[in-house]
Short mmCIF file of C-alpha atoms in Angstrom, two decimals:
data_model
loop_
_atom_site.label_atom_id
_atom_site.label_comp_id
_atom_site.label_asym_id
_atom_site.label_seq_id
_atom_site.Cartn_x
_atom_site.Cartn_y
_atom_site.Cartn_z
CA UNK O 11 0.13 -0.08 -0.01
CA UNK O 12 1.60 3.37 -1.08
CA UNK O 13 0.70 6.24 1.29
CA UNK O 14 0.77 8.88 -1.04
CA UNK O 15 -1.34 12.42 -0.38
CA UNK O 16 -3.44 11.18 -3.56
CA UNK O 17 -4.50 8.30 -1.39
CA UNK O 18 -5.96 10.75 1.23
CA UNK O 19 -7.59 12.59 -1.49
CA UNK O 20 -9.28 9.74 -3.34
CA UNK O 21 -9.94 8.30 -0.18
CA UNK O 22 -13.43 8.01 -0.16
CA UNK O 23 -14.10 5.15 3.11
CA UNK O 24 -15.14 8.30 5.17
CA UNK O 25 -14.37 6.50 8.18
CA UNK O 26 -14.36 9.72 10.79
CA UNK O 27 -16.92 11.54 8.52
CA UNK O 28 -20.23 10.74 10.39
CA UNK O 29 -18.81 12.20 13.41
CA UNK O 30 -16.92 15.23 12.34
CA UNK O 31 -19.32 17.21 14.57
CA UNK O 32 -18.03 15.14 17.57
CA UNK O 33 -14.32 15.87 16.71
CA UNK O 34 -14.65 19.51 16.36
CA UNK O 35 -16.54 20.04 19.68
CA UNK O 36 -14.19 18.32 21.37
CA UNK O 37 -10.95 20.73 19.87
CA UNK O 38 -13.33 23.83 21.03
CA UNK O 39 -13.95 22.02 23.90
CA UNK O 40 -10.27 21.43 24.65
CA UNK O 41 -9.51 25.05 23.07
CA UNK O 42 -11.82 26.50 26.11
CA UNK O 43 -10.24 24.07 28.85
CA UNK O 44 -6.77 25.69 28.09
CA UNK O 45 -7.95 29.30 27.83
CA UNK O 46 -9.57 28.92 31.04
CA UNK O 47 -6.68 27.65 32.54
CA UNK O 48 -4.17 29.95 31.37
CA UNK O 49 -6.60 32.76 32.44
CA UNK O 50 -6.48 31.80 35.94
CA UNK O 51 -3.38 30.38 36.07
CA UNK O 52 -2.37 34.33 35.36
CA UNK O 53 -5.11 35.57 37.63
CA UNK O 54 -3.80 33.33 40.36
CA UNK O 55 0.23 34.64 39.58
CA UNK O 56 -1.10 38.06 39.47
CA UNK O 57 -3.53 37.63 42.73
CA UNK O 58 -0.20 36.37 44.56
CA UNK O 59 2.40 38.74 43.21
CA UNK O 60 0.38 41.77 44.36
CA UNK O 61 -0.13 40.16 47.82
CA UNK O 62 3.60 39.31 48.02
CA UNK O 63 3.87 43.35 47.18
CA UNK O 64 1.33 44.52 49.53
CA UNK O 65 3.44 42.32 52.33
CA UNK O 66 6.62 43.68 51.21
CA UNK O 67 5.40 47.25 51.55
CA UNK O 68 3.86 46.78 54.95
CA UNK O 69 7.23 45.02 56.31
CA UNK O 70 9.31 47.83 54.29
CA UNK O 71 7.24 50.93 55.99
CA UNK O 72 7.65 48.97 59.52
CA UNK O 73 11.03 48.42 59.23
CA UNK O 74 11.46 53.06 58.42
CA UNK O 75 9.55 53.17 61.51
CA UNK O 76 11.60 50.77 63.53
CA UNK O 77 14.41 52.54 61.95
CA UNK O 78 13.30 55.88 63.01
CA UNK O 79 11.82 54.82 65.86
CA UNK O 80 13.00 57.22 69.13
CA UNK O 81 12.91 54.35 71.93
CA UNK O 82 16.07 52.60 70.06
CA UNK O 83 17.83 56.07 68.97
CA UNK O 84 21.73 56.59 69.79
CA UNK O 85 23.00 60.36 70.60
CA UNK O 86 21.68 61.69 67.39
CA UNK O 87 18.09 61.30 65.63
CA UNK O 88 19.75 59.24 62.55
CA UNK O 89 22.01 56.77 65.28
CA UNK O 90 20.47 53.70 66.99
CA UNK O 91 21.89 52.76 70.15
CA UNK O 92 23.80 49.65 70.41
CA UNK O 93 23.39 50.01 74.40
CA UNK O 94 19.77 50.65 73.87
CA UNK O 95 19.54 47.39 71.64
CA UNK O 96 21.27 45.15 74.60
CA UNK O 97 19.02 46.58 77.07
CA UNK O 98 15.84 45.51 74.80
CA UNK O 99 17.45 42.25 74.11
CA UNK O 100 17.69 41.17 77.46
CA UNK O 101 15.69 38.10 78.40
CA UNK O 102 15.02 39.75 81.46
CA UNK O 103 13.36 42.87 79.71
CA UNK O 104 10.26 41.74 78.96
CA UNK O 105 8.13 45.64 79.31
CA UNK O 106 10.52 47.07 76.75
CA UNK O 107 10.05 44.73 74.61
CA UNK O 108 5.87 44.86 74.95
CA UNK O 109 6.33 48.98 74.75
CA UNK O 110 8.54 48.45 71.62
CA UNK O 111 5.69 46.84 69.97
CA UNK O 112 2.61 47.86 71.59
CA UNK O 113 2.75 50.57 68.89
CA UNK O 114 1.62 47.26 66.25
CA UNK O 115 -1.52 46.09 65.81
CA UNK O 116 -1.43 42.36 67.66
CA UNK O 117 -2.64 40.76 63.89
CA UNK O 118 0.97 41.34 62.13
CA UNK O 119 3.13 38.47 63.47
CA UNK O 120 6.87 40.08 62.78
CA UNK O 121 10.03 40.19 64.51
CA UNK O 122 13.11 42.95 63.98
CA UNK O 123 16.88 41.91 63.47
CA UNK O 124 19.39 44.19 63.39
CA UNK O 125 23.14 43.56 62.72
CA UNK O 126 25.85 45.21 62.10
CA UNK O 127 27.31 45.05 57.84
CA UNK O 128 30.49 43.09 59.04
CA UNK O 129 28.17 40.91 60.77
CA UNK O 130 29.89 41.39 64.22
CA UNK O 131 27.10 42.03 65.95
CA UNK O 132 23.02 41.22 65.26
CA UNK O 133 20.07 41.97 67.46
CA UNK O 134 16.83 40.38 67.59
CA UNK O 135 14.04 41.75 68.87
CA UNK O 136 10.75 39.35 69.49
CA UNK O 137 8.06 39.05 71.63
CA UNK O 138 8.81 35.61 72.34
CA UNK O 139 5.66 34.67 70.54
CA UNK O 140 6.09 34.88 66.60
CA UNK O 141 7.76 31.16 65.24
CA UNK O 142 7.46 30.78 61.81
CA UNK O 143 6.91 27.01 61.71
CA UNK O 144 6.41 26.74 57.73
CA UNK O 145 4.21 29.89 57.38
CA UNK O 146 5.55 32.14 54.94
CA UNK O 147 8.14 35.20 55.79
CA UNK O 148 8.38 38.67 54.06
CA UNK O 149 11.31 40.39 55.27
CA UNK O 150 12.33 44.36 53.84
CA UNK O 151 15.66 45.73 55.35
CA UNK O 152 16.78 49.20 55.64
CA UNK O 153 20.07 50.99 56.12
CA UNK O 154 20.90 52.13 59.36
CA UNK O 155 23.85 53.26 61.52
CA UNK O 156 24.66 52.00 64.61
CA UNK O 157 26.61 53.54 67.36
CA UNK O 158 28.52 51.01 69.59
CA UNK O 159 29.50 51.97 72.91
CA UNK O 160 29.50 55.23 74.24
CA UNK O 161 33.26 55.78 72.10
CA UNK O 162 30.60 56.88 69.38
CA UNK O 163 32.05 54.38 67.43
CA UNK O 164 29.44 54.06 64.09
CA UNK O 165 29.51 51.06 61.75
CA UNK O 166 27.04 50.46 59.24
CA UNK O 167 24.19 48.03 59.70
CA UNK O 168 20.89 47.35 58.65
CA UNK O 169 17.04 46.83 59.84
CA UNK O 170 15.54 43.77 58.68
CA UNK O 171 11.64 43.35 59.62
CA UNK O 172 10.06 39.85 59.02
CA UNK O 173 6.98 39.91 58.87
CA UNK O 174 4.70 36.17 59.08
CA UNK O 175 2.05 35.25 57.24
CA UNK O 176 -1.09 34.23 58.70
CA UNK O 177 -1.33 30.86 57.82
CA UNK O 178 -5.13 31.23 56.33
CA UNK O 179 -3.81 33.65 53.47
CA UNK I 4 -52.99 -9.97 10.16
CA UNK I 5 -49.12 -8.80 9.07
CA UNK I 6 -46.79 -11.20 11.10
CA UNK I 7 -45.30 -9.39 13.63
CA UNK I 8 -41.10 -9.01 12.61
CA UNK I 9 -38.71 -11.25 15.02
CA UNK I 10 -35.83 -8.53 16.21
CA UNK I 11 -32.95 -10.97 16.66
CA UNK I 12 -29.40 -9.87 18.13
CA UNK I 13 -28.56 -10.29 14.11
CA UNK I 14 -30.46 -7.78 13.26
CA UNK I 15 -29.06 -4.82 15.35
CA UNK I 16 -25.36 -6.17 14.27
CA UNK I 17 -26.04 -6.12 11.12
CA UNK I 18 -28.54 -2.77 11.00
CA UNK I 19 -26.60 -0.11 8.93
CA UNK I 20 -29.14 3.08 9.60
CA UNK I 21 -27.63 4.11 12.56
CA UNK I 22 -30.46 5.80 14.12
CA UNK I 23 -28.79 5.68 17.50
CA UNK I 24 -25.68 6.76 16.60
CA UNK I 25 -27.06 9.82 15.15
CA UNK I 26 -29.27 10.87 18.27
CA UNK I 27 -25.97 10.13 20.42
CA UNK I 28 -23.54 12.15 18.57
CA UNK I 29 -26.73 15.34 17.93
CA UNK I 30 -26.90 15.11 21.95
CA UNK I 31 -23.34 15.12 22.71
CA UNK I 32 -23.52 17.87 20.36
CA UNK I 33 -26.23 19.97 22.20
CA UNK I 34 -25.20 19.06 26.09
CA UNK I 35 -21.09 20.07 24.90
CA UNK I 36 -22.15 23.89 23.28
CA UNK I 37 -24.92 24.17 26.77
CA UNK I 38 -21.92 23.69 28.82
CA UNK I 39 -19.32 25.79 27.31
CA UNK I 40 -22.02 28.43 26.68
CA UNK I 41 -22.36 28.39 30.65
CA UNK I 42 -18.59 27.95 30.98
CA UNK I 43 -18.14 31.31 29.03
CA UNK I 44 -21.84 33.14 30.83
CA UNK I 45 -19.85 32.23 34.23
CA UNK I 46 -16.06 33.49 33.30
CA UNK I 47 -17.79 37.20 32.57
CA UNK I 48 -20.00 36.74 35.42
CA UNK I 49 -16.85 36.27 37.40
CA UNK I 50 -14.53 39.05 35.78
CA UNK I 51 -17.49 41.64 36.74
CA UNK I 52 -17.01 40.81 39.95
CA UNK I 53 -13.26 40.78 39.83
CA UNK I 54 -13.71 44.48 38.63
CA UNK I 55 -15.87 45.40 41.39
CA UNK I 56 -13.31 43.93 44.10
CA UNK I 57 -10.71 45.32 42.67
CA UNK I 58 -12.36 48.82 43.22
CA UNK I 59 -13.26 47.90 46.55
CA UNK I 60 -10.09 47.06 47.45
CA UNK I 61 -8.17 49.97 46.11
CA UNK I 62 -10.45 52.48 48.50
CA UNK I 63 -9.62 50.00 51.32
CA UNK I 64 -5.65 49.78 50.84
CA UNK I 65 -6.13 53.95 50.32
CA UNK I 66 -7.99 54.01 53.43
CA UNK I 67 -5.00 51.72 55.58
CA UNK I 68 -2.43 53.14 53.85
CA UNK I 69 -3.10 56.45 55.74
CA UNK I 70 -4.12 55.41 58.27
CA UNK I 71 -0.62 53.44 58.45
CA UNK I 72 1.64 56.10 57.58
CA UNK I 73 -0.44 58.57 60.01
CA UNK I 74 0.79 55.64 62.83
CA UNK I 75 4.78 55.44 61.21
CA UNK I 76 5.05 59.69 61.43
CA UNK I 77 7.44 60.71 64.41
CA UNK I 78 5.77 62.80 66.76
CA UNK I 79 6.29 66.64 67.00
CA UNK I 80 6.55 67.26 63.61
CA UNK I 81 3.71 65.36 62.40
CA UNK I 82 1.95 65.99 65.30
CA UNK I 83 -1.39 67.06 64.00
CA UNK I 84 -4.72 66.04 62.40
CA UNK I 85 -4.57 64.54 59.17
CA UNK I 86 -7.48 64.65 56.83
CA UNK I 87 -8.02 62.02 54.34
CA UNK I 88 -11.11 62.49 51.86
CA UNK I 89 -12.23 59.19 49.76
CA UNK I 90 -11.46 59.60 45.98
CA UNK I 91 -15.42 59.57 45.16
CA UNK I 92 -14.86 60.51 41.74
CA UNK I 93 -12.28 57.94 40.14
CA UNK I 94 -14.63 54.73 40.25
CA UNK I 95 -17.94 53.59 39.39
CA UNK I 96 -18.60 52.35 43.05
CA UNK I 97 -17.88 55.34 45.28
CA UNK I 98 -21.52 56.81 45.44
CA UNK I 99 -23.24 53.55 45.61
CA UNK I 100 -25.76 53.64 48.08
CA UNK I 101 -24.84 49.58 49.28
CA UNK I 102 -21.36 50.41 49.55
CA UNK I 103 -19.88 50.52 52.87
CA UNK I 104 -16.89 51.44 54.35
CA UNK I 105 -15.91 50.33 57.76
CA UNK I 106 -13.15 50.70 60.88
CA UNK I 107 -12.19 49.40 63.57
CA UNK I 108 -9.24 48.52 65.66
CA UNK I 109 -8.07 46.00 63.69
CA UNK I 110 -9.64 46.21 60.26
CA UNK I 111 -10.46 48.70 57.80
CA UNK I 112 -13.09 46.66 55.76
CA UNK I 113 -15.12 47.42 52.66
CA UNK I 114 -18.45 46.04 51.57
CA UNK I 115 -20.73 45.88 48.77
CA UNK I 116 -24.19 44.49 48.48
CA UNK I 117 -24.54 43.72 45.00
CA UNK I 118 -27.69 41.51 44.37
CA UNK I 119 -28.01 39.71 47.50
CA UNK I 120 -24.46 38.80 47.50
CA UNK I 121 -22.14 40.22 49.31
CA UNK I 122 -18.46 41.47 48.12
CA UNK I 123 -16.00 42.72 50.53
CA UNK I 124 -12.16 43.97 50.42
CA UNK I 125 -10.28 43.62 53.99
CA UNK I 126 -7.26 44.99 55.11
CA UNK I 127 -5.34 44.77 58.15
CA UNK I 128 -3.93 47.55 59.85
CA UNK I 129 0.09 48.16 61.05
CA UNK I 130 -0.75 49.71 64.10
CA UNK I 131 -3.09 49.67 67.50
CA UNK I 132 -6.36 51.20 66.02
CA UNK I 133 -9.62 52.62 68.06
CA UNK I 134 -12.38 53.72 66.12
CA UNK I 135 -12.88 56.77 68.18
CA UNK I 136 -12.51 60.56 68.60
CA UNK I 137 -9.99 61.76 71.63
CA UNK I 138 -12.56 63.03 73.55
CA UNK I 139 -14.45 59.56 73.47
CA UNK I 140 -11.10 58.22 74.25
CA UNK I 141 -10.60 60.17 77.18
CA UNK I 142 -14.47 60.24 78.22
CA UNK I 143 -14.35 55.70 78.29
CA UNK I 144 -10.86 55.36 80.22
CA UNK I 145 -12.26 58.38 82.81
CA UNK I 146 -15.22 56.20 83.35
CA UNK I 147 -13.48 52.95 83.70
CA UNK I 148 -10.42 53.51 85.41
CA UNK I 149 -11.08 57.10 86.57
CA UNK I 150 -8.46 58.45 85.02
CA UNK I 151 -8.28 60.22 81.53
CA UNK I 152 -4.85 58.80 80.53
CA UNK I 153 -3.51 61.69 79.76
CA UNK I 154 0.32 62.91 80.65
CA UNK I 155 -1.33 64.58 83.51
CA UNK I 156 -3.58 62.35 84.78
CA UNK I 157 -1.88 58.28 84.13
CA UNK I 158 -4.50 55.43 84.25
CA UNK I 159 -3.09 53.22 87.22
CA UNK I 160 -1.54 50.16 85.67
CA UNK I 161 0.86 47.26 85.75
CA UNK I 162 2.62 45.47 83.38
CA UNK I 163 1.56 44.13 81.18
CA UNK I 164 -1.65 46.39 81.23
CA UNK I 165 -3.93 44.14 79.82
CA UNK I 166 -6.74 46.02 81.48
CA UNK I 167 -6.19 48.86 79.88
CA UNK I 168 -5.13 47.18 76.40
CA UNK I 169 -7.84 44.57 76.19
CA UNK I 170 -10.58 46.97 77.13
CA UNK I 171 -9.59 49.56 74.62
CA UNK I 172 -9.54 46.74 72.07
CA UNK I 173 -13.02 45.52 72.76
CA UNK I 174 -14.60 48.93 72.97
CA UNK I 175 -12.50 49.35 69.33
CA UNK I 176 -14.18 45.96 68.35
CA UNK I 177 -17.53 47.80 67.01
CA UNK I 178 -17.09 49.32 63.75
CA UNK I 179 -17.50 52.51 62.84
CA UNK I 180 -19.39 52.89 59.13
CA UNK I 181 -17.58 56.13 57.37
CA UNK I 182 -19.55 58.37 55.19
CA UNK I 183 -17.28 58.76 52.44
CA UNK I 184 -18.40 61.75 51.38
CA UNK I 185 -17.27 63.61 54.42
CA UNK I 186 -13.43 63.65 55.59
CA UNK I 187 -11.64 61.27 57.91
CA UNK I 188 -9.57 62.47 60.34
CA UNK I 189 -6.84 60.55 61.70
CA UNK I 190 -5.28 61.21 65.00
CA UNK I 191 -2.18 59.55 66.68
CA UNK I 192 -2.65 59.69 70.16
CA UNK I 193 -1.23 58.38 73.80
CA UNK I 194 -2.71 56.79 76.93
CA UNK I 195 -0.32 57.09 79.42
CA UNK I 196 -0.23 54.33 82.41
CA UNK I 197 1.60 53.78 85.45
CA UNK I 198 2.63 51.62 88.06
CA UNK I 199 3.18 54.27 90.52
CA UNK I 200 6.74 54.42 90.01
CA UNK I 201 7.31 54.93 86.70
CA UNK I 202 4.80 56.55 83.81
CA UNK I 203 4.76 54.58 80.16
CA UNK I 204 3.29 55.29 77.01
CA UNK I 205 0.86 53.38 75.00
CA UNK I 206 0.48 55.19 71.17
CA UNK I 207 -3.11 54.22 69.17
CA UNK I 208 -4.22 56.22 66.28
CA UNK I 209 -7.40 57.07 66.22
CA UNK I 210 -9.94 57.78 63.15
CA UNK I 211 -12.94 59.44 63.37
CA UNK I 212 -15.58 61.75 61.32
#
């Protein structure tokens, strides 16, 4: 049997002919399903992105706020005092930490990490109840200047706010 | 009398008129068309809902970001009352009679009652917020603790100040429904607490009209 183009044109057995409509409907259905899948996927991706962007903006705003917070300010408004950070991070200073976090609404979970760029010093401020256990964390950092000790030795550092996502999101 | 024709298994197999085939394929075609039309219709319906939800979210985010930026403002320079106007000219929904915008101590909620269904957009607030006027805060504190919480009249409470914070949080869960054609005032305030030896400051943001 030779399968050249002529055999297709002159083939008059019409095996598929009676079910033409089913084949074309199946094609339309498949096309529509693919279209709907792409549409919903795009929407889900967009929604996720805008959600994370919004959360990031929130974290960035909190980070800026904390970087300029008077409660950890050093001898000048643009400096962060390492001594104050040490005092806030002491295990017994729960009241200081409470007052540090009181301004923020209780329905957002976050903790703050402040470190020097050279990595020699690192402080973590949390209320003891923030565990990420498997939840998504969104972090934002701002650069700050940290005043070490009383000799007014200043080193560059960063304030990082880690916002823990609610599980139901 | 006409003799009844016997129908055997042989006849069904060898019958080539294919009427069952035709009916089945046409039924399938009609069903498939109906399903596709329903799907297209519901997709376009979902799209108009999404557009409404987007607008509700824009309203909620606008108010939320203003409350948050009032919260992150440093005291001193920015210690004035902020005024926020809803942008009622940009969207289609802003003057809708079934649109409700409310603020409680934790959330900004924007709800549209649309044909017996509610579409809503909710945004959590970053800062401790109370939907009260400054006078109301002082009066409910005076009523409960016999002290207004001013710097001159701090509330007596010991760490962790649960009686004050929980009382205010409980009062603040009542939603304040906002009139979108009027301005919203956003103000930072402090409630001072003392445990006898030192005075501490609890910061709140007040949202009122």
